[in-house]
Amino acid sequence: MGRSNRAGRTADRGRATAEDTPAATGPGGRTHAQGPLSRAVDSGLAELRPDRDRPAAWSLLIDGAPQSLVDLADPTHLGFEYQRRLGHLVDLVAPPGRPLTVLHLGGGALTLARYVAATRPRSRQQVAEIDTALTDLVRTELPLERGWQVKVRGADARSVLERTPEGAVDLVIADVFSGARVPAHCTTVEFTALAARALAPGGWYAVNIADGSALPFARSQVATLGAVFPELCLVADPAVLRGKRFGNLVLAAAHSPLPVAELGRRVASDAALGRVEHGRALADFAAGATPATDAAATPSPAPPPGVFR
């Protein structure tokens, strides 16, 4: 998927007891002078590598696969394509600056939680990240700013979603990966219905997935979200949509119309190519695809060998 196109992830290696922990440890954080860091976490070998272009930025890799980019000096910087597209949705879900209540399914280095906190002060956020060792690493080396209302729950994404009260959040962001694959139980109509239940009126559901070649998983996910939500759109690199390479696709869904035109303008302004599909074009894209259900779902496809080199 490349440096700026790797899907974020939540390790999903069994159910865990939910436990709220504060995500921040105060100001400061790792400096480039300290060099890279490698540490075993629950989901594999985590590496923090200094970014050559930004003096306070770090890339998080798990088993060599890029996961997140965090700039401690500028939490509004979103270095990966899929994160910028999710950032556009954060910007558009409500008027600028208005605080949000956000549920992040998948934590990684907490890049999107940082973005929400920086662009929408007083927002309340909960993050489901089952890899507690990774959360500890991030809290220590890449701490959040004091005062940001972010809690990390060490639990499986679906178990947290099941416990979320009805109508409790403005935005659910699902970025759930086990290794490099979306786990089956987080891909289904039943999972999507839980996300819809958690949303307040006017709320949105945003999903990051990865697929390639004929895009069977992506087409099924469009059908799956469409079985629950009447409004949806998809954002991806045109080469990914043509099946030319494996990469990320971001889906947005809601019960009221999405600002597709404005989203398209923002995507077009990015340095990386992107296209927004919706309406008839998206229906044609998913034509013949079957929604995934708990009874028959499978994980997303594994990336081709060498995709992260």
mmCIF file of N, CA and C in Angstrom, residues 29-137:
data_model
loop_
_atom_site.group_PDB
_atom_site.id
_atom_site.type_symbol
_atom_site.label_atom_id
_atom_site.label_comp_id
_atom_site.label_asym_id
_atom_site.label_seq_id
_atom_site.Cartn_x
_atom_site.Cartn_y
_atom_site.Cartn_z
ATOM 1 N N GLY A 29 7.483 14.034 24.829
ATOM 2 C CA GLY A 29 7.434 12.959 23.865
ATOM 3 C C GLY A 29 8.815 12.681 23.309
ATOM 4 N N ARG A 30 8.904 11.643 22.536
ATOM 5 C CA ARG A 30 10.175 11.202 21.978
ATOM 6 C C ARG A 30 10.722 12.233 20.991
ATOM 7 N N THR A 31 12.029 12.419 21.018
ATOM 8 C CA THR A 31 12.677 13.348 20.092
ATOM 9 C C THR A 31 13.491 12.564 19.063
ATOM 10 N N HIS A 32 13.757 13.182 17.930
ATOM 11 C CA HIS A 32 14.545 12.523 16.892
ATOM 12 C C HIS A 32 15.949 12.193 17.374
ATOM 13 N N ALA A 33 16.465 12.989 18.322
ATOM 14 C CA ALA A 33 17.799 12.726 18.845
ATOM 15 C C ALA A 33 17.883 11.366 19.532
ATOM 16 N N GLN A 34 16.741 10.873 20.008
ATOM 17 C CA GLN A 34 16.716 9.563 20.656
ATOM 18 C C GLN A 34 16.717 8.418 19.652
ATOM 19 N N GLY A 35 16.467 8.717 18.389
ATOM 20 C CA GLY A 35 16.524 7.700 17.351
ATOM 21 C C GLY A 35 15.315 6.793 17.333
ATOM 22 N N PRO A 36 15.310 5.822 16.425
ATOM 23 C CA PRO A 36 14.172 4.901 16.305
ATOM 24 C C PRO A 36 14.072 3.995 17.524
ATOM 25 N N LEU A 37 12.875 3.412 17.662
ATOM 26 C CA LEU A 37 12.596 2.535 18.795
ATOM 27 C C LEU A 37 11.843 1.316 18.294
ATOM 28 N N SER A 38 12.218 0.133 18.771
ATOM 29 C CA SER A 38 11.508 -1.105 18.468
ATOM 30 C C SER A 38 11.096 -1.762 19.770
ATOM 31 N N ARG A 39 9.864 -2.272 19.804
ATOM 32 C CA ARG A 39 9.383 -2.925 21.013
ATOM 33 C C ARG A 39 8.309 -3.944 20.651
ATOM 34 N N ALA A 40 8.368 -5.099 21.282
ATOM 35 C CA ALA A 40 7.342 -6.114 21.071
ATOM 36 C C ALA A 40 6.051 -5.670 21.749
ATOM 37 N N VAL A 41 4.947 -5.744 21.019
ATOM 38 C CA VAL A 41 3.622 -5.459 21.559
ATOM 39 C C VAL A 41 2.752 -6.680 21.289
ATOM 40 N N ASP A 42 1.498 -6.609 21.682
ATOM 41 C CA ASP A 42 0.636 -7.784 21.556
ATOM 42 C C ASP A 42 0.458 -8.223 20.102
ATOM 43 N N SER A 43 0.483 -7.275 19.177
ATOM 44 C CA SER A 43 0.185 -7.586 17.781
ATOM 45 C C SER A 43 1.425 -7.785 16.924
ATOM 46 N N GLY A 44 2.627 -7.718 17.516
ATOM 47 C CA GLY A 44 3.834 -7.928 16.733
ATOM 48 C C GLY A 44 4.953 -7.010 17.192
ATOM 49 N N LEU A 45 5.862 -6.701 16.288
ATOM 50 C CA LEU A 45 6.974 -5.809 16.592
ATOM 51 C C LEU A 45 6.600 -4.394 16.181
ATOM 52 N N ALA A 46 6.478 -3.506 17.160
ATOM 53 C CA ALA A 46 6.177 -2.103 16.891
ATOM 54 C C ALA A 46 7.475 -1.337 16.734
ATOM 55 N N GLU A 47 7.517 -0.461 15.733
ATOM 56 C CA GLU A 47 8.671 0.389 15.503
ATOM 57 C C GLU A 47 8.217 1.842 15.394
ATOM 58 N N LEU A 48 8.958 2.721 16.020
ATOM 59 C CA LEU A 48 8.779 4.156 15.839
ATOM 60 C C LEU A 48 9.988 4.671 15.088
ATOM 61 N N ARG A 49 9.746 5.223 13.909
ATOM 62 C CA ARG A 49 10.831 5.731 13.073
ATOM 63 C C ARG A 49 10.658 7.241 12.876
ATOM 64 N N PRO A 50 11.725 8.014 13.072
ATOM 65 C CA PRO A 50 11.615 9.456 12.848
ATOM 66 C C PRO A 50 11.345 9.771 11.386
ATOM 67 N N ASP A 51 10.466 10.738 11.158
ATOM 68 C CA ASP A 51 10.140 11.168 9.799
ATOM 69 C C ASP A 51 11.220 12.135 9.321
ATOM 70 N N ARG A 52 11.764 11.884 8.136
ATOM 71 C CA ARG A 52 12.876 12.696 7.638
ATOM 72 C C ARG A 52 12.456 14.108 7.273
ATOM 73 N N ASP A 53 11.175 14.308 6.999
ATOM 74 C CA ASP A 53 10.719 15.611 6.517
ATOM 75 C C ASP A 53 10.154 16.514 7.605
ATOM 76 N N ARG A 54 9.846 15.941 8.775
ATOM 77 C CA ARG A 54 9.203 16.730 9.825
ATOM 78 C C ARG A 54 9.911 16.428 11.147
ATOM 79 N N PRO A 55 10.503 17.434 11.784
ATOM 80 C CA PRO A 55 11.407 17.196 12.912
ATOM 81 C C PRO A 55 10.757 16.637 14.166
ATOM 82 N N ALA A 56 9.429 16.699 14.287
ATOM 83 C CA ALA A 56 8.761 16.151 15.472
ATOM 84 C C ALA A 56 7.807 15.013 15.109
ATOM 85 N N ALA A 57 7.961 14.449 13.919
ATOM 86 C CA ALA A 57 7.021 13.436 13.433
ATOM 87 C C ALA A 57 7.633 12.039 13.492
ATOM 88 N N TRP A 58 6.738 11.070 13.738
ATOM 89 C CA TRP A 58 7.140 9.668 13.858
ATOM 90 C C TRP A 58 6.180 8.776 13.080
ATOM 91 N N SER A 59 6.745 7.778 12.417
ATOM 92 C CA SER A 59 5.933 6.738 11.790
ATOM 93 C C SER A 59 5.879 5.529 12.709
ATOM 94 N N LEU A 60 4.687 4.972 12.859
ATOM 95 C CA LEU A 60 4.499 3.727 13.599
ATOM 96 C C LEU A 60 4.346 2.589 12.598
ATOM 97 N N LEU A 61 5.160 1.551 12.761
ATOM 98 C CA LEU A 61 5.070 0.348 11.946
ATOM 99 C C LEU A 61 4.842 -0.845 12.857
ATOM 100 N N ILE A 62 4.069 -1.807 12.370
ATOM 101 C CA ILE A 62 3.875 -3.076 13.072
ATOM 102 C C ILE A 62 4.322 -4.184 12.132
ATOM 103 N N ASP A 63 5.319 -4.940 12.545
ATOM 104 C CA ASP A 63 5.886 -5.996 11.697
ATOM 105 C C ASP A 63 6.252 -5.472 10.315
ATOM 106 N N GLY A 64 6.779 -4.252 10.281
ATOM 107 C CA GLY A 64 7.253 -3.659 9.037
ATOM 108 C C GLY A 64 6.209 -2.958 8.205
ATOM 109 N N ALA A 65 4.938 -3.042 8.588
ATOM 110 C CA ALA A 65 3.858 -2.411 7.827
ATOM 111 C C ALA A 65 3.544 -1.042 8.421
ATOM 112 N N PRO A 66 3.597 0.032 7.632
ATOM 113 C CA PRO A 66 3.276 1.370 8.146
ATOM 114 C C PRO A 66 1.837 1.431 8.655
ATOM 115 N N GLN A 67 1.662 1.999 9.843
ATOM 116 C CA GLN A 67 0.351 2.073 10.480
ATOM 117 C C GLN A 67 -0.149 3.500 10.619
ATOM 118 N N SER A 68 0.676 4.381 11.142
ATOM 119 C CA SER A 68 0.254 5.741 11.467
ATOM 120 C C SER A 68 1.448 6.681 11.348
ATOM 121 N N LEU A 69 1.142 7.950 11.184
ATOM 122 C CA LEU A 69 2.149 9.006 11.258
ATOM 123 C C LEU A 69 1.642 10.043 12.247
ATOM 124 N N VAL A 70 2.475 10.390 13.229
ATOM 125 C CA VAL A 70 2.121 11.367 14.257
ATOM 126 C C VAL A 70 3.154 12.485 14.248
ATOM 127 N N ASP A 71 2.696 13.723 14.151
ATOM 128 C CA ASP A 71 3.568 14.881 14.307
ATOM 129 C C ASP A 71 3.252 15.514 15.656
ATOM 130 N N LEU A 72 4.158 15.365 16.604
ATOM 131 C CA LEU A 72 3.911 15.878 17.948
ATOM 132 C C LEU A 72 3.801 17.392 17.975
ATOM 133 N N ALA A 73 4.416 18.075 17.013
ATOM 134 C CA ALA A 73 4.347 19.537 16.955
ATOM 135 C C ALA A 73 3.113 20.040 16.224
ATOM 136 N N ASP A 74 2.479 19.176 15.428
ATOM 137 C CA ASP A 74 1.330 19.591 14.628
ATOM 138 C C ASP A 74 0.343 18.436 14.507
ATOM 139 N N PRO A 75 -0.557 18.290 15.478
ATOM 140 C CA PRO A 75 -1.509 17.171 15.438
ATOM 141 C C PRO A 75 -2.523 17.269 14.307
ATOM 142 N N THR A 76 -2.573 18.400 13.608
ATOM 143 C CA THR A 76 -3.480 18.505 12.465
ATOM 144 C C THR A 76 -2.863 17.933 11.193
ATOM 145 N N HIS A 77 -1.580 17.574 11.241
ATOM 146 C CA HIS A 77 -0.929 17.001 10.061
ATOM 147 C C HIS A 77 -1.313 15.529 9.921
ATOM 148 N N LEU A 78 -1.913 15.188 8.795
ATOM 149 C CA LEU A 78 -2.296 13.804 8.497
ATOM 150 C C LEU A 78 -1.473 13.353 7.297
ATOM 151 N N GLY A 79 -0.478 12.534 7.549
ATOM 152 C CA GLY A 79 0.481 12.192 6.514
ATOM 153 C C GLY A 79 0.047 11.080 5.581
ATOM 154 N N PHE A 80 -0.876 10.230 6.009
ATOM 155 C CA PHE A 80 -1.310 9.119 5.182
ATOM 156 C C PHE A 80 -2.577 9.503 4.434
ATOM 157 N N GLU A 81 -2.718 9.017 3.212
ATOM 158 C CA GLU A 81 -3.866 9.372 2.368
ATOM 159 C C GLU A 81 -5.189 9.039 3.048
ATOM 160 N N TYR A 82 -5.312 7.816 3.554
ATOM 161 C CA TYR A 82 -6.595 7.409 4.125
ATOM 162 C C TYR A 82 -6.930 8.249 5.348
ATOM 163 N N GLN A 83 -5.911 8.656 6.114
ATOM 164 C CA GLN A 83 -6.183 9.481 7.284
ATOM 165 C C GLN A 83 -6.624 10.882 6.876
ATOM 166 N N ARG A 84 -6.074 11.421 5.795
ATOM 167 C CA ARG A 84 -6.541 12.728 5.327
ATOM 168 C C ARG A 84 -7.998 12.645 4.883
ATOM 169 N N ARG A 85 -8.371 11.549 4.267
ATOM 170 C CA ARG A 85 -9.759 11.395 3.831
ATOM 171 C C ARG A 85 -10.701 11.267 5.028
ATOM 172 N N LEU A 86 -10.269 10.550 6.043
ATOM 173 C CA LEU A 86 -11.060 10.515 7.276
ATOM 174 C C LEU A 86 -11.088 11.889 7.934
ATOM 175 N N GLY A 87 -9.977 12.616 7.841
ATOM 176 C CA GLY A 87 -9.940 13.976 8.370
ATOM 177 C C GLY A 87 -10.930 14.888 7.685
ATOM 178 N N HIS A 88 -11.092 14.730 6.378
ATOM 179 C CA HIS A 88 -12.105 15.526 5.663
ATOM 180 C C HIS A 88 -13.496 15.251 6.228
ATOM 181 N N LEU A 89 -13.780 14.002 6.549
ATOM 182 C CA LEU A 89 -15.084 13.663 7.112
ATOM 183 C C LEU A 89 -15.252 14.271 8.504
ATOM 184 N N VAL A 90 -14.180 14.261 9.304
ATOM 185 C CA VAL A 90 -14.229 14.934 10.606
ATOM 186 C C VAL A 90 -14.556 16.412 10.424
ATOM 187 N N ASP A 91 -13.963 17.031 9.416
ATOM 188 C CA ASP A 91 -14.182 18.457 9.174
ATOM 189 C C ASP A 91 -15.609 18.759 8.732
ATOM 190 N N LEU A 92 -16.227 17.817 8.035
ATOM 191 C CA LEU A 92 -17.516 18.090 7.401
ATOM 192 C C LEU A 92 -18.720 17.607 8.199
ATOM 193 N N VAL A 93 -18.515 16.780 9.208
ATOM 194 C CA VAL A 93 -19.654 16.205 9.923
ATOM 195 C C VAL A 93 -20.420 17.242 10.735
ATOM 196 N N ALA A 94 -19.770 18.362 11.065
ATOM 197 C CA ALA A 94 -20.405 19.426 11.840
ATOM 198 C C ALA A 94 -19.726 20.742 11.501
ATOM 199 N N PRO A 95 -20.336 21.880 11.824
ATOM 200 C CA PRO A 95 -19.696 23.178 11.566
ATOM 201 C C PRO A 95 -18.301 23.248 12.183
ATOM 202 N N PRO A 96 -17.379 23.995 11.567
ATOM 203 C CA PRO A 96 -15.997 24.057 12.061
ATOM 204 C C PRO A 96 -15.922 24.438 13.535
ATOM 205 N N GLY A 97 -15.064 23.723 14.259
ATOM 206 C CA GLY A 97 -14.814 24.038 15.654
ATOM 207 C C GLY A 97 -15.803 23.474 16.649
ATOM 208 N N ARG A 98 -16.948 22.978 16.191
ATOM 209 C CA ARG A 98 -17.933 22.463 17.132
ATOM 210 C C ARG A 98 -17.443 21.158 17.748
ATOM 211 N N PRO A 99 -17.488 21.030 19.066
ATOM 212 C CA PRO A 99 -17.033 19.779 19.699
ATOM 213 C C PRO A 99 -17.873 18.590 19.233
ATOM 214 N N LEU A 100 -17.224 17.445 19.145
ATOM 215 C CA LEU A 100 -17.879 16.212 18.744
ATOM 216 C C LEU A 100 -17.706 15.153 19.826
ATOM 217 N N THR A 101 -18.605 14.187 19.793
ATOM 218 C CA THR A 101 -18.413 12.950 20.535
ATOM 219 C C THR A 101 -18.082 11.879 19.508
ATOM 220 N N VAL A 102 -16.886 11.298 19.639
ATOM 221 C CA VAL A 102 -16.373 10.388 18.612
ATOM 222 C C VAL A 102 -15.985 9.060 19.243
ATOM 223 N N LEU A 103 -16.356 7.976 18.571
ATOM 224 C CA LEU A 103 -15.915 6.636 18.934
ATOM 225 C C LEU A 103 -14.978 6.135 17.840
ATOM 226 N N HIS A 104 -13.721 5.888 18.209
ATOM 227 C CA HIS A 104 -12.727 5.347 17.287
ATOM 228 C C HIS A 104 -12.607 3.846 17.525
ATOM 229 N N LEU A 105 -12.902 3.061 16.535
ATOM 230 C CA LEU A 105 -12.721 1.613 16.618
ATOM 231 C C LEU A 105 -11.397 1.291 15.932
ATOM 232 N N GLY A 106 -10.360 1.140 16.738
ATOM 233 C CA GLY A 106 -8.990 1.046 16.251
ATOM 234 C C GLY A 106 -8.228 2.284 16.673
ATOM 235 N N GLY A 107 -7.117 2.092 17.361
ATOM 236 C CA GLY A 107 -6.401 3.234 17.904
ATOM 237 C C GLY A 107 -5.078 3.523 17.239
ATOM 238 N N GLY A 108 -4.222 2.493 17.107
ATOM 239 C CA GLY A 108 -2.895 2.722 16.565
ATOM 240 C C GLY A 108 -2.164 3.785 17.373
ATOM 241 N N ALA A 109 -1.631 4.779 16.693
ATOM 242 C CA ALA A 109 -0.913 5.876 17.363
ATOM 243 C C ALA A 109 -1.831 7.036 17.706
ATOM 244 N N LEU A 110 -3.137 6.839 17.606
ATOM 245 C CA LEU A 110 -4.145 7.841 17.995
ATOM 246 C C LEU A 110 -4.092 9.088 17.111
ATOM 247 N N THR A 111 -3.719 8.910 15.855
ATOM 248 C CA THR A 111 -3.572 10.054 14.956
ATOM 249 C C THR A 111 -4.882 10.796 14.749
ATOM 250 N N LEU A 112 -5.970 10.076 14.491
ATOM 251 C CA LEU A 112 -7.245 10.746 14.237
ATOM 252 C C LEU A 112 -7.814 11.346 15.514
ATOM 253 N N ALA A 113 -7.588 10.709 16.655
ATOM 254 C CA ALA A 113 -8.032 11.294 17.920
ATOM 255 C C ALA A 113 -7.309 12.609 18.189
ATOM 256 N N ARG A 114 -6.027 12.675 17.862
ATOM 257 C CA ARG A 114 -5.268 13.924 18.003
ATOM 258 C C ARG A 114 -5.856 15.000 17.090
ATOM 259 N N TYR A 115 -6.182 14.606 15.866
ATOM 260 C CA TYR A 115 -6.712 15.565 14.901
ATOM 261 C C TYR A 115 -8.042 16.154 15.384
ATOM 262 N N VAL A 116 -8.919 15.292 15.863
ATOM 263 C CA VAL A 116 -10.206 15.773 16.375
ATOM 264 C C VAL A 116 -9.989 16.717 17.554
ATOM 265 N N ALA A 117 -9.129 16.323 18.484
ATOM 266 C CA ALA A 117 -8.902 17.143 19.670
ATOM 267 C C ALA A 117 -8.327 18.507 19.312
ATOM 268 N N ALA A 118 -7.449 18.561 18.310
ATOM 269 C CA ALA A 118 -6.811 19.814 17.927
ATOM 270 C C ALA A 118 -7.738 20.722 17.132
ATOM 271 N N THR A 119 -8.573 20.132 16.281
ATOM 272 C CA THR A 119 -9.432 20.944 15.411
ATOM 273 C C THR A 119 -10.792 21.224 16.014
ATOM 274 N N ARG A 120 -11.182 20.427 17.003
ATOM 275 C CA ARG A 120 -12.490 20.598 17.648
ATOM 276 C C ARG A 120 -12.319 20.500 19.167
ATOM 277 N N PRO A 121 -11.774 21.565 19.780
ATOM 278 C CA PRO A 121 -11.553 21.550 21.225
ATOM 279 C C PRO A 121 -12.830 21.203 22.000
ATOM 280 N N ARG A 122 -12.617 20.540 23.126
ATOM 281 C CA ARG A 122 -13.678 20.090 24.038
ATOM 282 C C ARG A 122 -14.435 18.880 23.508
ATOM 283 N N SER A 123 -13.960 18.305 22.425
ATOM 284 C CA SER A 123 -14.559 17.052 21.960
ATOM 285 C C SER A 123 -14.293 15.941 22.965
ATOM 286 N N ARG A 124 -15.243 15.011 23.049
ATOM 287 C CA ARG A 124 -15.103 13.837 23.913
ATOM 288 C C ARG A 124 -14.919 12.615 23.033
ATOM 289 N N GLN A 125 -13.837 11.867 23.290
ATOM 290 C CA GLN A 125 -13.502 10.753 22.414
ATOM 291 C C GLN A 125 -13.189 9.499 23.214
ATOM 292 N N GLN A 126 -13.646 8.374 22.674
ATOM 293 C CA GLN A 126 -13.289 7.070 23.211
ATOM 294 C C GLN A 126 -12.658 6.251 22.090
ATOM 295 N N VAL A 127 -11.604 5.530 22.427
ATOM 296 C CA VAL A 127 -10.865 4.714 21.459
ATOM 297 C C VAL A 127 -10.886 3.263 21.925
ATOM 298 N N ALA A 128 -11.253 2.353 21.036
ATOM 299 C CA ALA A 128 -11.160 0.919 21.308
ATOM 300 C C ALA A 128 -9.882 0.396 20.664
ATOM 301 N N GLU A 129 -8.931 -0.028 21.469
ATOM 302 C CA GLU A 129 -7.663 -0.585 20.987
ATOM 303 C C GLU A 129 -7.300 -1.776 21.851
ATOM 304 N N ILE A 130 -7.393 -2.957 21.272
ATOM 305 C CA ILE A 130 -7.197 -4.165 22.061
ATOM 306 C C ILE A 130 -5.742 -4.394 22.439
ATOM 307 N N ASP A 131 -4.822 -3.816 21.690
ATOM 308 C CA ASP A 131 -3.393 -4.002 21.952
ATOM 309 C C ASP A 131 -2.954 -3.022 23.038
ATOM 310 N N THR A 132 -3.075 -3.439 24.290
ATOM 311 C CA THR A 132 -2.764 -2.537 25.398
ATOM 312 C C THR A 132 -1.280 -2.215 25.476
ATOM 313 N N ALA A 133 -0.422 -3.131 25.046
ATOM 314 C CA ALA A 133 1.010 -2.843 25.040
ATOM 315 C C ALA A 133 1.333 -1.735 24.036
ATOM 316 N N LEU A 134 0.643 -1.735 22.913
ATOM 317 C CA LEU A 134 0.833 -0.667 21.937
ATOM 318 C C LEU A 134 0.350 0.662 22.507
ATOM 319 N N THR A 135 -0.797 0.643 23.171
ATOM 320 C CA THR A 135 -1.303 1.870 23.788
ATOM 321 C C THR A 135 -0.307 2.415 24.810
ATOM 322 N N ASP A 136 0.282 1.532 25.612
ATOM 323 C CA ASP A 136 1.276 1.973 26.590
ATOM 324 C C ASP A 136 2.474 2.613 25.897
ATOM 325 N N LEU A 137 2.916 2.021 24.807
ATOM 326 C CA LEU A 137 4.036 2.578 24.052
ATOM 327 C C LEU A 137 3.706 3.967 23.524
#
